[in-house]
Tab-separated table of C-alpha atoms and ligand atoms in Angstrom:
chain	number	residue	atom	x	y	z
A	1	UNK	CA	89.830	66.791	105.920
A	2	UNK	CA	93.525	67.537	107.615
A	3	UNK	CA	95.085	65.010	109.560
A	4	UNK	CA	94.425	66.437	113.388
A	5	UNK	CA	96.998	66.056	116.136
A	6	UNK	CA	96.606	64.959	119.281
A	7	UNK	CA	98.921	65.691	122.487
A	8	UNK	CA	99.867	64.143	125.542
A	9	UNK	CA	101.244	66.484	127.945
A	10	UNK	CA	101.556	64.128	131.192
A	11	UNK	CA	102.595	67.315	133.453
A	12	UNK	CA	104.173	65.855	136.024
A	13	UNK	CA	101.684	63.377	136.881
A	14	UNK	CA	103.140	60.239	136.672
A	15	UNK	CA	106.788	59.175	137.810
A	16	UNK	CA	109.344	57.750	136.183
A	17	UNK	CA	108.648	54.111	136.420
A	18	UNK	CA	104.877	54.770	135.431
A	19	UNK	CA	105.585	57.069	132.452
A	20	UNK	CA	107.705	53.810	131.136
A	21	UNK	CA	104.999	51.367	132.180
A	22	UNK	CA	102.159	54.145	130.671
A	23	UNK	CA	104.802	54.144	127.670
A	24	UNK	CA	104.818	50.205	127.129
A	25	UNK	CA	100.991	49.984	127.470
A	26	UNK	CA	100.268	53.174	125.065
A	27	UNK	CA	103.052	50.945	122.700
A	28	UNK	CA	100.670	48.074	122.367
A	29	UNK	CA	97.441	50.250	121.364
A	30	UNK	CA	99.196	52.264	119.405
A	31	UNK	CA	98.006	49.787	116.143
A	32	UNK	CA	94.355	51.257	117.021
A	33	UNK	CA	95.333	54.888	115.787
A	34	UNK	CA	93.997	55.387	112.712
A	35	UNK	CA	96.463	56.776	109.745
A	36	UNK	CA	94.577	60.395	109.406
A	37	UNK	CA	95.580	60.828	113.244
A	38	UNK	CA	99.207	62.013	114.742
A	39	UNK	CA	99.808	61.509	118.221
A	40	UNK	CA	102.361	63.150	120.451
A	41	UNK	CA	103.537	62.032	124.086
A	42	UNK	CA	105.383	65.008	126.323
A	43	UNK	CA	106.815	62.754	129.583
A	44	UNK	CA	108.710	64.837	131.668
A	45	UNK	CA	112.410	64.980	130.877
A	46	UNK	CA	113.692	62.257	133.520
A	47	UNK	CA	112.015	59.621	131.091
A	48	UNK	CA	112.272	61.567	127.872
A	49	UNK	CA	115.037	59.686	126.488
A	50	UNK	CA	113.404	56.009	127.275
A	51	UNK	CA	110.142	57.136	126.022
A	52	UNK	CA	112.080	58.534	122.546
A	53	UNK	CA	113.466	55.066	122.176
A	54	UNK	CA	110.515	53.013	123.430
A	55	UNK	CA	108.663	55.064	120.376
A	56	UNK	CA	111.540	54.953	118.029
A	57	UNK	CA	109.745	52.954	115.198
A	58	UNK	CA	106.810	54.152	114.272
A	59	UNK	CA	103.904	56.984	113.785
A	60	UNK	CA	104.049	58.237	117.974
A	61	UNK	CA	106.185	61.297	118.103
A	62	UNK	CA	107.405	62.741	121.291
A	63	UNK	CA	107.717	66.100	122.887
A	64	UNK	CA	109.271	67.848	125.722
A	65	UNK	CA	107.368	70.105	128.173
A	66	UNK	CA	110.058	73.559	127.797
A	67	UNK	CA	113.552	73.906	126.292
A	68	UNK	CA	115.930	76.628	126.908
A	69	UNK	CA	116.980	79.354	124.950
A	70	UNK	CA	120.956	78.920	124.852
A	71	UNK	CA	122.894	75.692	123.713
A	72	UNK	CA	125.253	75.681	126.330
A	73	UNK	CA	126.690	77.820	129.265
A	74	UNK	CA	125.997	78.143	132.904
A	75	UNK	CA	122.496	78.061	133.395
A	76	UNK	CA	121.856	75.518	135.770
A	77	UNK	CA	118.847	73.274	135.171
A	78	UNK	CA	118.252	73.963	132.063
A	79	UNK	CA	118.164	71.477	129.355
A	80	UNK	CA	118.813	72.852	125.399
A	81	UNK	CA	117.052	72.516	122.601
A	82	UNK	CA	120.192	70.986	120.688
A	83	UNK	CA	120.303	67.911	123.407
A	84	UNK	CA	116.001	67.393	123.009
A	85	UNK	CA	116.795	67.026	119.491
A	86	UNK	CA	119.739	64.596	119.817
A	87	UNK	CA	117.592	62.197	121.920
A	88	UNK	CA	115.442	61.979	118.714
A	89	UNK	CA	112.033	63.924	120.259
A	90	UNK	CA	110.849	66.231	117.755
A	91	UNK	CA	108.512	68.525	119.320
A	92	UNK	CA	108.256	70.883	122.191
A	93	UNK	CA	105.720	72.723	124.228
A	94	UNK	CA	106.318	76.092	125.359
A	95	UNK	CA	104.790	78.974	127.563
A	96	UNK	CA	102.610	76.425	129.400
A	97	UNK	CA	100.064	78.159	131.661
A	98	UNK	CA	101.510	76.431	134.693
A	99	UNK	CA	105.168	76.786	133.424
A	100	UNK	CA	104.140	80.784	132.991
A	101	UNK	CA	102.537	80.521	136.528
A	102	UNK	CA	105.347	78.864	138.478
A	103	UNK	CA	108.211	79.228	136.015
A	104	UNK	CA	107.412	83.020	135.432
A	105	UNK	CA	107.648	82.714	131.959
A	106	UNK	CA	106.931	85.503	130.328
A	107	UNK	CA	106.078	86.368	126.168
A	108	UNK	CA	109.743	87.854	126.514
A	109	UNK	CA	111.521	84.593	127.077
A	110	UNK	CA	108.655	82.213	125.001
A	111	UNK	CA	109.928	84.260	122.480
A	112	UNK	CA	113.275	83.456	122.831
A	113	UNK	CA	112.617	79.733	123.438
A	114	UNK	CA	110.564	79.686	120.242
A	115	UNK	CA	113.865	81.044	118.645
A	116	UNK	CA	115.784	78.270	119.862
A	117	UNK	CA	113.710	75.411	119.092
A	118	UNK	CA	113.321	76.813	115.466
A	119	UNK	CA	116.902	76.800	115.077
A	120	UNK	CA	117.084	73.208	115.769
A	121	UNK	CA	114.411	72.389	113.696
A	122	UNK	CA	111.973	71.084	116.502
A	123	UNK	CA	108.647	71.735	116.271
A	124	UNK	CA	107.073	74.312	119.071
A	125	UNK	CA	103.673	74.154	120.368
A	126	UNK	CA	102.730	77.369	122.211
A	127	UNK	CA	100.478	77.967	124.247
A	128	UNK	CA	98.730	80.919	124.892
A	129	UNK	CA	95.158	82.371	126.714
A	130	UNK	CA	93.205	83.983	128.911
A	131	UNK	CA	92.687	83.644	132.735
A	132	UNK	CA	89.359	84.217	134.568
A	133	UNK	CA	89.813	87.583	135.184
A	134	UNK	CA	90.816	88.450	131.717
A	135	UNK	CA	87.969	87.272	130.292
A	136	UNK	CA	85.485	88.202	132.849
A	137	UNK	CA	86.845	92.253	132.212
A	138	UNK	CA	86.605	91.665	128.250
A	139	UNK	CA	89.940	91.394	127.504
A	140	UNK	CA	90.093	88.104	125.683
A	141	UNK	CA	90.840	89.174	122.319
A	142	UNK	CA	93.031	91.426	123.362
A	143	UNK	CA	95.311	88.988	125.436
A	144	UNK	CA	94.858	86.078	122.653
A	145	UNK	CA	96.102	88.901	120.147
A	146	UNK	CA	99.015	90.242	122.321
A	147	UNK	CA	100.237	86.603	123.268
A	148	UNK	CA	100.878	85.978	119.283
A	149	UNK	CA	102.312	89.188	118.832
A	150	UNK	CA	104.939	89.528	121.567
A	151	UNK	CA	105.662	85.608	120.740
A	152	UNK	CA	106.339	85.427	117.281
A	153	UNK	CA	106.248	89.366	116.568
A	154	UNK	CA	110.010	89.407	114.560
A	155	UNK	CA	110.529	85.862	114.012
A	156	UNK	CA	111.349	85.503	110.556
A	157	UNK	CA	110.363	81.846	109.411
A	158	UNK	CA	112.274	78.513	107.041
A	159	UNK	CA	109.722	77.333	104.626
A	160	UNK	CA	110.440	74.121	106.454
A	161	UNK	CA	109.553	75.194	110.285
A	162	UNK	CA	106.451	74.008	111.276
A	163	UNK	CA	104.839	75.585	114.579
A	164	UNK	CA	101.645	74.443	116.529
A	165	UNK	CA	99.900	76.854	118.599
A	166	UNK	CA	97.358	75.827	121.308
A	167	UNK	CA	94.480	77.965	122.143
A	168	UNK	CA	94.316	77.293	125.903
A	169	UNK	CA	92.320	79.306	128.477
A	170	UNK	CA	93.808	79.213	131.910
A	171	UNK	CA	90.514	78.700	133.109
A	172	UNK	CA	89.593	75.855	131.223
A	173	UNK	CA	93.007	73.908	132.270
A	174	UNK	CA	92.696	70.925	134.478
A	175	UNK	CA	89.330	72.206	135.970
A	176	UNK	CA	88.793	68.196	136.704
A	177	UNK	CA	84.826	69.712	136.713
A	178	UNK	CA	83.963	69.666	133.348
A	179	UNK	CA	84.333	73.545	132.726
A	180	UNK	CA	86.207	73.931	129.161
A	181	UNK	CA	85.587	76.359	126.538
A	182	UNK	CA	82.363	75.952	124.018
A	183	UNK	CA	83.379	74.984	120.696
A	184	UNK	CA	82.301	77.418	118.986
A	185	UNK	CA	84.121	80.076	121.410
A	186	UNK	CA	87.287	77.834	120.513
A	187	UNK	CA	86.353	78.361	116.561
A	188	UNK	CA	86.060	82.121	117.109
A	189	UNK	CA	89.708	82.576	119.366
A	190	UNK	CA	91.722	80.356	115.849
A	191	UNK	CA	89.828	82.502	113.770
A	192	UNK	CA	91.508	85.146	115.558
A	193	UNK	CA	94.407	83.986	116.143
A	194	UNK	CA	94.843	83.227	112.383
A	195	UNK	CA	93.964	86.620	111.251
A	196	UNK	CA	96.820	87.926	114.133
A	197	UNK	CA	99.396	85.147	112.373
A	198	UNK	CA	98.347	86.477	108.637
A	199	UNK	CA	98.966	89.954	109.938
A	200	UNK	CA	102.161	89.169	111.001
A	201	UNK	CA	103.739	86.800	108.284
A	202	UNK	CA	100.983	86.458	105.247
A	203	UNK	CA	98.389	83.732	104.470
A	204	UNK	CA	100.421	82.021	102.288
A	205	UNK	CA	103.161	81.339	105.341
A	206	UNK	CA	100.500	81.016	107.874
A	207	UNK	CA	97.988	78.176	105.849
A	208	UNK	CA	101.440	76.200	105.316
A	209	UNK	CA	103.856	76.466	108.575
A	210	UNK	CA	100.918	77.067	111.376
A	211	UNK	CA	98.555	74.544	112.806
A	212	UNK	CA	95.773	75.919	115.458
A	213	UNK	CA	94.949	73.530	118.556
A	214	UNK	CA	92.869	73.945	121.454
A	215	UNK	CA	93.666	72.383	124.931
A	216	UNK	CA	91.638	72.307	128.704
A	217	UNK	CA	89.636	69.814	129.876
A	218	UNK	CA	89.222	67.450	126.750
A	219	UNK	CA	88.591	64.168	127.466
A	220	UNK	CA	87.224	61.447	125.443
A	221	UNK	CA	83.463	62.595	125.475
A	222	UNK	CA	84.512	66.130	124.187
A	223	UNK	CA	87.203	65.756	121.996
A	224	UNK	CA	85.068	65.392	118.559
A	225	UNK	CA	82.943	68.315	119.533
A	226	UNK	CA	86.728	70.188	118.549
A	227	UNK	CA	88.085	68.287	115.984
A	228	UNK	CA	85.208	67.775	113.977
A	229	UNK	CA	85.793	71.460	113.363
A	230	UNK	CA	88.020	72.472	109.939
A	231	UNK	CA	89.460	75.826	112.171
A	232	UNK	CA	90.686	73.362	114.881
A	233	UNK	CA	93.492	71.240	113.839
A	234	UNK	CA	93.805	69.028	116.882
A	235	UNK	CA	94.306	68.854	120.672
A	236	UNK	CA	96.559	69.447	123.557
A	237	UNK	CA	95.590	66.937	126.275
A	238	UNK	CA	96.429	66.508	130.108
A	239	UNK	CA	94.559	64.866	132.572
A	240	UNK	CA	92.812	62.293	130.361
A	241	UNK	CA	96.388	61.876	128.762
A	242	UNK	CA	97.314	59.650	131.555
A	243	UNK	CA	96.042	56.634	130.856
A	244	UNK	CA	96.706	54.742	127.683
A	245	UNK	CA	93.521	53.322	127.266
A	246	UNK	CA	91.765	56.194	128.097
A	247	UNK	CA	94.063	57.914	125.840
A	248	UNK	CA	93.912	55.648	122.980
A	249	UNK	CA	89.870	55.720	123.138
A	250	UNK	CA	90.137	59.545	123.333
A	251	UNK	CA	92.305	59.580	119.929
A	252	UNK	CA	89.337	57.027	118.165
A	253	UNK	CA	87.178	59.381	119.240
A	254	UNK	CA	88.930	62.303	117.904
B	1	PGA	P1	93.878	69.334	130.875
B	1	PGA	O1	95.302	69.961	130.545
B	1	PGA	O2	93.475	68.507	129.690
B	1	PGA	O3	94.072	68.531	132.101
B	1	PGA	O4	92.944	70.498	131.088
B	1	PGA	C1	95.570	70.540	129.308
B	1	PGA	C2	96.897	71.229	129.369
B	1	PGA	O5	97.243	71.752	130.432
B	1	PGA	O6	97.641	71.261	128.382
């Protein structure tokens, strides 16, 4: 079986001086990760740099939570993908349900953020899905199939880009109640999705650049239920990111 990946995305849950001390702890456990898993920590950028160098040695990669489409110009607050990369983090999520929600980030400007983040030869994980409503009127396939199309619809890909996209219903997301999508309802949506991707570039380009996740609500009870599928090649984890040993166990499980 695959390696499977698991990410942290820490939201902005912790501040700065806990994402170092969450950092430091993680460091220590990180001998418990067994070689057939890949971890990924996304701090928020006020600690990404620390975090990149607190991980510098070693199998933990780390990720940023957006990027920006331009390099450089006036566009205040915005940090490019160029100056992620130069800190040494290597991966970068984009078109977050919350960052869609409060950022109004649209497929439009995923698409050019995917672009971007290409170009500098990080690695994006995308996130796409349906919200309650959605699904409740039927439209789930529909959305999940539109999302990858306006996203990637034109990219034209390197043999050596590598791009993670994480099946994650907006309903599922930080429910803190236990609701998350059934596994097999995960299995059927990267099915789909990998018949959209195959559409759009071939099978060839899709079964070597393209890794399917899922992400809401795992924790360390559920996470096997997903990766001990073949379809599902990993993760994207919040809430029960938090806390390194809760995160480590949730990775051993895994
Ligand atoms: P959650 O978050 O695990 O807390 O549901 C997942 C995510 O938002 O990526």
């Amino acid at each position: 079986m695959k390696n499977k990946i698991i990410i942290a995305n820490w939201k902005m849950y912790l501040s700065y001086e806990d994402t170092i001390k969450t950092s430091h702890k993680f460091l220590k456990l990180k001998k418990r990760i067994a070689s057939n898993k890949e971890v990924v920590l996304c701090p928020s950028f006020i600690a990404l740099k620390e975090v990149c160098d607190i991980f510098k040695k070693g199998a933990v990669k780390i990720g940023t939570q957006d990027a920006f489409w331009e390099e450089r110009g006036a566009y205040t607050g915005e940090i490019s993908p160029s100056d992620i990369r130069s800190v040494g983090c290597q991966y970068v999520l984009l078109g977050h349900s919350e960052r869609r929600k409060y950022g109004n980030e649209t497929n439009e400007t995923i698409h050019n953020k995917v672009k971007a983040v290409l170009k500098n030869n990080l690695i994006p994980i995308i996130c796409i899905g349906e919200n309650w409503e959605e699904r409740r009127n039927g439209q789930k396939d529909h959305i999940i199939m539109r999302d990858v199309n306006e996203v990637l619809g034109g990219i034209s890909l390197k043999d050596t880009d590598k791009i993670i996209i994480a099946y994650e219903p907006v309903w599922a997301i930080s429910t803190g109640v236990g609701i998350y999508a059934e596994p097999e309802e995960v299995k059927y949506a990267h099915e789909l999705i990998h018949q959209v991707l195959i559409d759009l570039f071939d099978a060839v380009t899709t079964n070597k650049l393209f890794r399917l996740i899922y992400g809401g609500s795992v924790n360390s009870q559920t996470v096997k239920s997903y990766t001990g599928m073949s379809e599902v090649g990993g993760v994207l984890v919040g809430n029960a990111s938090q806390n390194a040993e809760e995160f480590i166990t949730l990775i051993e499980n895994a």
